[in-house]
Short mmCIF file of C-alpha atoms and ligand atoms in Angstrom, two decimals:
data_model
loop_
_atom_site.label_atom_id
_atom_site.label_comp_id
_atom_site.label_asym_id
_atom_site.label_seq_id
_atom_site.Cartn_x
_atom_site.Cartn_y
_atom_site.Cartn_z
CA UNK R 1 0.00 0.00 0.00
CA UNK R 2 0.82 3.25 -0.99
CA UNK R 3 0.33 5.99 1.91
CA UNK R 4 -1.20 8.83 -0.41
CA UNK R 5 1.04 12.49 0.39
CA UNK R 6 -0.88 15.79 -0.27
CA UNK R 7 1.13 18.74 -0.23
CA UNK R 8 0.60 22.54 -0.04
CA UNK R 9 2.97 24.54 -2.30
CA UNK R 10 2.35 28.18 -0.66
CA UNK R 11 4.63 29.48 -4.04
CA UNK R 12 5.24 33.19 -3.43
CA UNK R 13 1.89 34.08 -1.12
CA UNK R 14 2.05 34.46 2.30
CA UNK R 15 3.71 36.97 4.59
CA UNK R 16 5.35 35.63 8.19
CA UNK R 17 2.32 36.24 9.58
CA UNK R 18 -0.22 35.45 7.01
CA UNK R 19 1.41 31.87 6.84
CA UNK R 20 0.81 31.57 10.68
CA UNK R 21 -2.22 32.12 10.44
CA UNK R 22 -2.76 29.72 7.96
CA UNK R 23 -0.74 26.88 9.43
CA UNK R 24 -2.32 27.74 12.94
CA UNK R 25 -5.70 27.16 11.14
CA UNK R 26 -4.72 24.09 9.33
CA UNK R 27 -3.50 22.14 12.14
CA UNK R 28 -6.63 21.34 13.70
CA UNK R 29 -8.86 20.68 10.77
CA UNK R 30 -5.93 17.93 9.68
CA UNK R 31 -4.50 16.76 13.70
CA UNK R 32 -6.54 13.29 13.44
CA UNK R 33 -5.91 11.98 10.10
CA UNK R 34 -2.59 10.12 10.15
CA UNK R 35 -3.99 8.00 6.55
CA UNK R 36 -2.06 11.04 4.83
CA UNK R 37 1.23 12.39 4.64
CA UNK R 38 0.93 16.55 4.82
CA UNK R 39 3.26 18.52 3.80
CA UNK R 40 3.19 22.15 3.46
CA UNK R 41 5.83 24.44 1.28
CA UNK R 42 5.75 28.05 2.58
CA UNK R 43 8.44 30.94 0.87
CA UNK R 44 12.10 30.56 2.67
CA UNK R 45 11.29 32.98 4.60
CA UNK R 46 8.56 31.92 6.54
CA UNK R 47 10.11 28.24 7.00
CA UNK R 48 11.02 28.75 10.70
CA UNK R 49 7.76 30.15 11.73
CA UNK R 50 5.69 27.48 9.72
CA UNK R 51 8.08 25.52 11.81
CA UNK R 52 7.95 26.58 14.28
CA UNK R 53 4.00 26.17 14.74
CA UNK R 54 3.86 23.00 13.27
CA UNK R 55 6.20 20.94 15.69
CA UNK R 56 3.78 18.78 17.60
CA UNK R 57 1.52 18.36 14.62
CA UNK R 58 1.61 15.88 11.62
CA UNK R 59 2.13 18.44 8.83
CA UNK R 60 5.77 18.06 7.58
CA UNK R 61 7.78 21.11 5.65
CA UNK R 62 9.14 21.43 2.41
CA UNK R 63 11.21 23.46 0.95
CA UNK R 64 10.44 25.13 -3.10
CA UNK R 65 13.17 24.63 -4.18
CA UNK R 66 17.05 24.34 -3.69
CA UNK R 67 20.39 25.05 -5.47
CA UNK R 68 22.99 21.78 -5.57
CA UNK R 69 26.00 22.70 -3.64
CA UNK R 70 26.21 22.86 0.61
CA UNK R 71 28.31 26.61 0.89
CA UNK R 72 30.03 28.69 -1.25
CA UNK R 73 29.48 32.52 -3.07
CA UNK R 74 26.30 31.56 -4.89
CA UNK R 75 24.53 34.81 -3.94
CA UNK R 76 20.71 34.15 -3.26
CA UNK R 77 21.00 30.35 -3.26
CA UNK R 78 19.53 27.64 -0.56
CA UNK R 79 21.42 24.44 -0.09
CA UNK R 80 19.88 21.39 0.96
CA UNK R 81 21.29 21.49 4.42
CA UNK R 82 20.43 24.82 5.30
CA UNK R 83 16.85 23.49 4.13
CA UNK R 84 16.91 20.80 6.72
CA UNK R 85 18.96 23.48 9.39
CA UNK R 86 15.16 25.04 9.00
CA UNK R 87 13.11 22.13 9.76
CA UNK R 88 12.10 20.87 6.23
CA UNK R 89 11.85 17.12 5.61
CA UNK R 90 10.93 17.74 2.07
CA UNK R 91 11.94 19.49 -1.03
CA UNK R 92 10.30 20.60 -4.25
CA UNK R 93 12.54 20.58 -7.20
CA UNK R 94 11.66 20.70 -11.44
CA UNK R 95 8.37 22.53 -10.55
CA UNK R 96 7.14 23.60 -13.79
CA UNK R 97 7.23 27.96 -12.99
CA UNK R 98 11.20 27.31 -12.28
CA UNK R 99 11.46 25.14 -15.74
CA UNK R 100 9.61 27.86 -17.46
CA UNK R 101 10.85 30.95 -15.94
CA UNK R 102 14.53 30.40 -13.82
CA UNK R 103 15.65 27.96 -16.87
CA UNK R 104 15.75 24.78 -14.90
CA UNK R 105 17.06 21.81 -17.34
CA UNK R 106 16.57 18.23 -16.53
CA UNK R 107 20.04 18.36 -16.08
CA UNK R 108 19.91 20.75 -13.20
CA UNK R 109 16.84 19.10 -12.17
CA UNK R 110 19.25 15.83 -11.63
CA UNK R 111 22.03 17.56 -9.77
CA UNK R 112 19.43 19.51 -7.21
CA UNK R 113 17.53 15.85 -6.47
CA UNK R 114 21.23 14.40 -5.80
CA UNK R 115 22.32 17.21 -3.64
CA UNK R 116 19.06 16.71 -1.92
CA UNK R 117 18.72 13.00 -1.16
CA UNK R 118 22.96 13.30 -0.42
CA UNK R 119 21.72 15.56 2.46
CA UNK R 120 18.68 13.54 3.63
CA UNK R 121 15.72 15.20 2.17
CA UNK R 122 12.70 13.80 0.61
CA UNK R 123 12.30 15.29 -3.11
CA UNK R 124 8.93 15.93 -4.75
CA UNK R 125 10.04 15.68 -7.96
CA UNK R 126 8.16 17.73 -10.50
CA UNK R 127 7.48 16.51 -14.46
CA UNK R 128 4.99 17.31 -16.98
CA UNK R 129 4.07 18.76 -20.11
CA UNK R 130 2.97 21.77 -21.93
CA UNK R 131 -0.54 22.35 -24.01
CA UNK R 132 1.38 22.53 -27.00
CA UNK R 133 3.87 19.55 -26.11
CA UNK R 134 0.17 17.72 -25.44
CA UNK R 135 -1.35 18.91 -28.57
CA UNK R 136 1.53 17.82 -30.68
CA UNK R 137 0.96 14.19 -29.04
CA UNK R 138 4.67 14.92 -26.97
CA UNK R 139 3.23 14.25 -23.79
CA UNK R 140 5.30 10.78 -23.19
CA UNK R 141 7.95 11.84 -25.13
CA UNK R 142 8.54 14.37 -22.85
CA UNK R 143 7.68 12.80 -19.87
CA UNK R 144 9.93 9.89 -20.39
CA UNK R 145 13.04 12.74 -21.08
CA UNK R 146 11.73 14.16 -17.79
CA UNK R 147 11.93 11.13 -15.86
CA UNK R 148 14.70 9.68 -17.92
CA UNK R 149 16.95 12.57 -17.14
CA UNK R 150 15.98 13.83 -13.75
CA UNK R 151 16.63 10.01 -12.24
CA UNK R 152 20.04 9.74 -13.98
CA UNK R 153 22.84 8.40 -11.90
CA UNK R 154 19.97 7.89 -9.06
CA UNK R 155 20.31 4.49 -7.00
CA UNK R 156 17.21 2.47 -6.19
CA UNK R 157 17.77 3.05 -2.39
CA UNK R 158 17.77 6.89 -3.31
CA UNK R 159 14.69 6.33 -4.93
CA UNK R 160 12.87 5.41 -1.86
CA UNK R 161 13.00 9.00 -0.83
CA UNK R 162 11.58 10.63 -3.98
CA UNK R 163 7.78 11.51 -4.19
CA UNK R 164 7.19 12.34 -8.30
CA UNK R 165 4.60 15.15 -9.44
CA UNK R 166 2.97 14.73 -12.34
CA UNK R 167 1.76 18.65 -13.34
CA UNK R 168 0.70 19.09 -16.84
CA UNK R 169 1.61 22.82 -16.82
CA UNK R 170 -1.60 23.36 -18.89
CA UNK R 171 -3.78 22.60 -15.82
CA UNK R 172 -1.72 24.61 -13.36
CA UNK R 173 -3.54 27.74 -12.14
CA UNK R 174 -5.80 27.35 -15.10
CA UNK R 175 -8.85 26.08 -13.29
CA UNK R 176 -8.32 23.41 -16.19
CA UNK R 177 -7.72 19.54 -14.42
CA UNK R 178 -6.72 17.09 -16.37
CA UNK R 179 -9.70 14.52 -16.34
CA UNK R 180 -9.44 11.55 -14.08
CA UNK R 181 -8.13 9.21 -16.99
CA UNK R 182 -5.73 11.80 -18.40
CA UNK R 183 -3.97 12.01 -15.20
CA UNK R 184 -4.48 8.07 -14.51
CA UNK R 185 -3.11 7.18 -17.93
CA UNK R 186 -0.20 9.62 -17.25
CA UNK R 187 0.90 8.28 -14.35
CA UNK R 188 0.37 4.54 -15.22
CA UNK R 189 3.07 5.48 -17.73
CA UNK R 190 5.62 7.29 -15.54
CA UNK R 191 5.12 4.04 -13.15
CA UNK R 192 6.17 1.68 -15.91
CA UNK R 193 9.11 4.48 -16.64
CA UNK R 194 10.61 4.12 -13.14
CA UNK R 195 9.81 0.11 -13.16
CA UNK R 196 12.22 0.20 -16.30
CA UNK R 197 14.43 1.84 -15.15
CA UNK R 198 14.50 0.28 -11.68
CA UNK R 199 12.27 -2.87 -11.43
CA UNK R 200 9.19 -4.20 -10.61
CA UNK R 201 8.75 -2.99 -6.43
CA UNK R 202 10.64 0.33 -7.01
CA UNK R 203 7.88 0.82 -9.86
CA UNK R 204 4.98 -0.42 -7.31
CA UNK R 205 6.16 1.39 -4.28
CA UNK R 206 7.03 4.91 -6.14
CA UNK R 207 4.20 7.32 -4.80
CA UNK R 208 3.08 9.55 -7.67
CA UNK R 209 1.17 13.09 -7.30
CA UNK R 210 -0.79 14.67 -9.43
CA UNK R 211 -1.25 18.18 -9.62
CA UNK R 212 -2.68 21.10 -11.36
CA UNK R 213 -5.92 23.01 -10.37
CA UNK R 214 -6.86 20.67 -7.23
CA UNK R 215 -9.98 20.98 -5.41
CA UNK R 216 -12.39 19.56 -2.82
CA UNK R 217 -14.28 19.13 -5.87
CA UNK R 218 -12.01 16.93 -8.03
CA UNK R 219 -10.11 15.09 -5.43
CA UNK R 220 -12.07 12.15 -4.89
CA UNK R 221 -12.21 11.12 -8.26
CA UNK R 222 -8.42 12.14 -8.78
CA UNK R 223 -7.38 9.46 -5.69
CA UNK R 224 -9.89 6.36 -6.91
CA UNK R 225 -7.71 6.30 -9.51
CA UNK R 226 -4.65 3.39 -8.79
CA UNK R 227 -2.07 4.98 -10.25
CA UNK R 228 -2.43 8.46 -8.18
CA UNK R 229 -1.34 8.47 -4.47
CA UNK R 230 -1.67 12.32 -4.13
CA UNK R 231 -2.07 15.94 -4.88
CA UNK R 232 0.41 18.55 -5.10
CA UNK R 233 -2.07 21.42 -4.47
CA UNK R 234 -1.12 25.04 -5.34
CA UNK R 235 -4.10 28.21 -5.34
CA UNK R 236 -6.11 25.45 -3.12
CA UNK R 237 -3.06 25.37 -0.20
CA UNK R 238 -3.70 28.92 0.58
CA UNK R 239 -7.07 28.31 2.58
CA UNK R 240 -7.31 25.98 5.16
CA UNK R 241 -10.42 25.09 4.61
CA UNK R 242 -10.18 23.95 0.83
CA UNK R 243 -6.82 22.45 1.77
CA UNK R 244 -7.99 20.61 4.56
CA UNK R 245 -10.73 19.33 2.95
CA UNK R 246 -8.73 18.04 0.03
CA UNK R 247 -6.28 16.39 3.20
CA UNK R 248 -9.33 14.91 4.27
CA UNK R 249 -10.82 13.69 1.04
CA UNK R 250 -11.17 10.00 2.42
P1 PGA K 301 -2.47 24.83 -8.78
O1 PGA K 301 -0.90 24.65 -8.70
O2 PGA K 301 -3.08 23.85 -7.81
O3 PGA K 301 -2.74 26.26 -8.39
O4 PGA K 301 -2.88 24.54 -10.18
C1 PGA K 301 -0.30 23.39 -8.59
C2 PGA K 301 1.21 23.51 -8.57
O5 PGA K 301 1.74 24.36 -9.27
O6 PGA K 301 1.89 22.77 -7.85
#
């Protein structure tokens, strides 16, 4: 069994204050389900009060993103350990906005996840593709250079610790979700990617998110699906009650 992970990615909302407030809501709407993993991904700077208020509850902390060495003059860069000196268990990297706008690569993609797991961090590792990449009839092509090159040079033990997102970018902040068997027959694909690539369990036992445009609404019908273990949840993390209720979709 696959424990299903739904996690909050704040992206840049959310003042010091405005993201206590937030968490403080959240935590009791969520305290007594322990059938999900919650995870929550405020701006840098409000890590350590996010943290801060969420350390007797069962919501965990990510970071958005991070860059792939520990020190050094890299002005405006977060390493991996100064993620975890914060309190953050998890990481987001290859989100779709820093593909599209701070020119991630696949290859950069693959050094931040390594950097990452080196340091003990759990990566939510974000693929997908475009409208036009769908239109032209890309999308496995380009999910399968995605997943191809982002889990280069990554051992099956390392695996263990990576979460993938499946975002089709055209459904992000567009209101637009893919249906129910878009997303299914997306991420029955990336599973038999990673069983390739790996084998058999490490296919099984991969956890797979979807995301783009989640809601109380289409959750349900999202996580029937047996391919989809999750949500990576974006405009619908900033309330607590949508993002609760999408936590609590069981
Ligand atoms: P959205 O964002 O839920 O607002 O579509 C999802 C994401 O970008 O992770």
């Amino acid at each position: 069994m696959r424990k299903p992970v739904i996690a909050g990615n704040w992206k840049l909302f959310k003042t010091n204050k405005e993201a206590a407030d937030l968490i403080t809501r959240l935590i009791p709407e969520v305290k007594s389900n322990r059938n999900v993993d919650i995870v929550v991904a405020p701006v840098f700077t409000a890590l350590t009060s996010v943290k801060q208020a969420i350390a007797a509850s069962n919501i965990m902390l990510a970071g958005q993103d991070c860059f792939w060495e520990e020190e050094g003059a890299f002005t405006g860069e977060v390493s991996p350990k100064l993620l975890l000196d914060a309190g953050c268990s998890h990481v987001i990297i290859g989100h779709s906005e820093r593909r599209q706008y701070f020119g991630e690569t696949d290859e950069t993609v693959n050094k931040k996840m390594k950097a990452a797991l080196k340091a003990g961090l759990t990566v939510l590792f974000c693929i997908g593709e475009t409208l036009a990449q769908r239109e032209a009839e890309k999308t496995f092509e380009v999910l399968n250079r995605q997943v191809t090159g982002g889990l280069s040079g990554i051992t099956k033990e390392q695996l263990k610790n990576i979460i993938i997102a499946y975002e089709p970018v055209w459904a992000i902040g567009t209101g637009k979700t893919a249906t129910d068997e878009q997303a299914q027959e997306a991420h029955a694909f990336i599973r038999s990617l990673v069983t390739g690539l790996y084998n058999q369990t490490a296919g099984n036992k991969i956890r797979i998110l979807y995301g783009g445009s989640v809601k109380p609404e289409n959750i349900k019908g999202l996580m029937t699906q047996p391919d989809i273990d999750g949500a990576l949840v974006g405009g619908a993390s900033l309330k607590a009650e949508s993002f609760s209720a999408i936590v609590n979709f069981g």
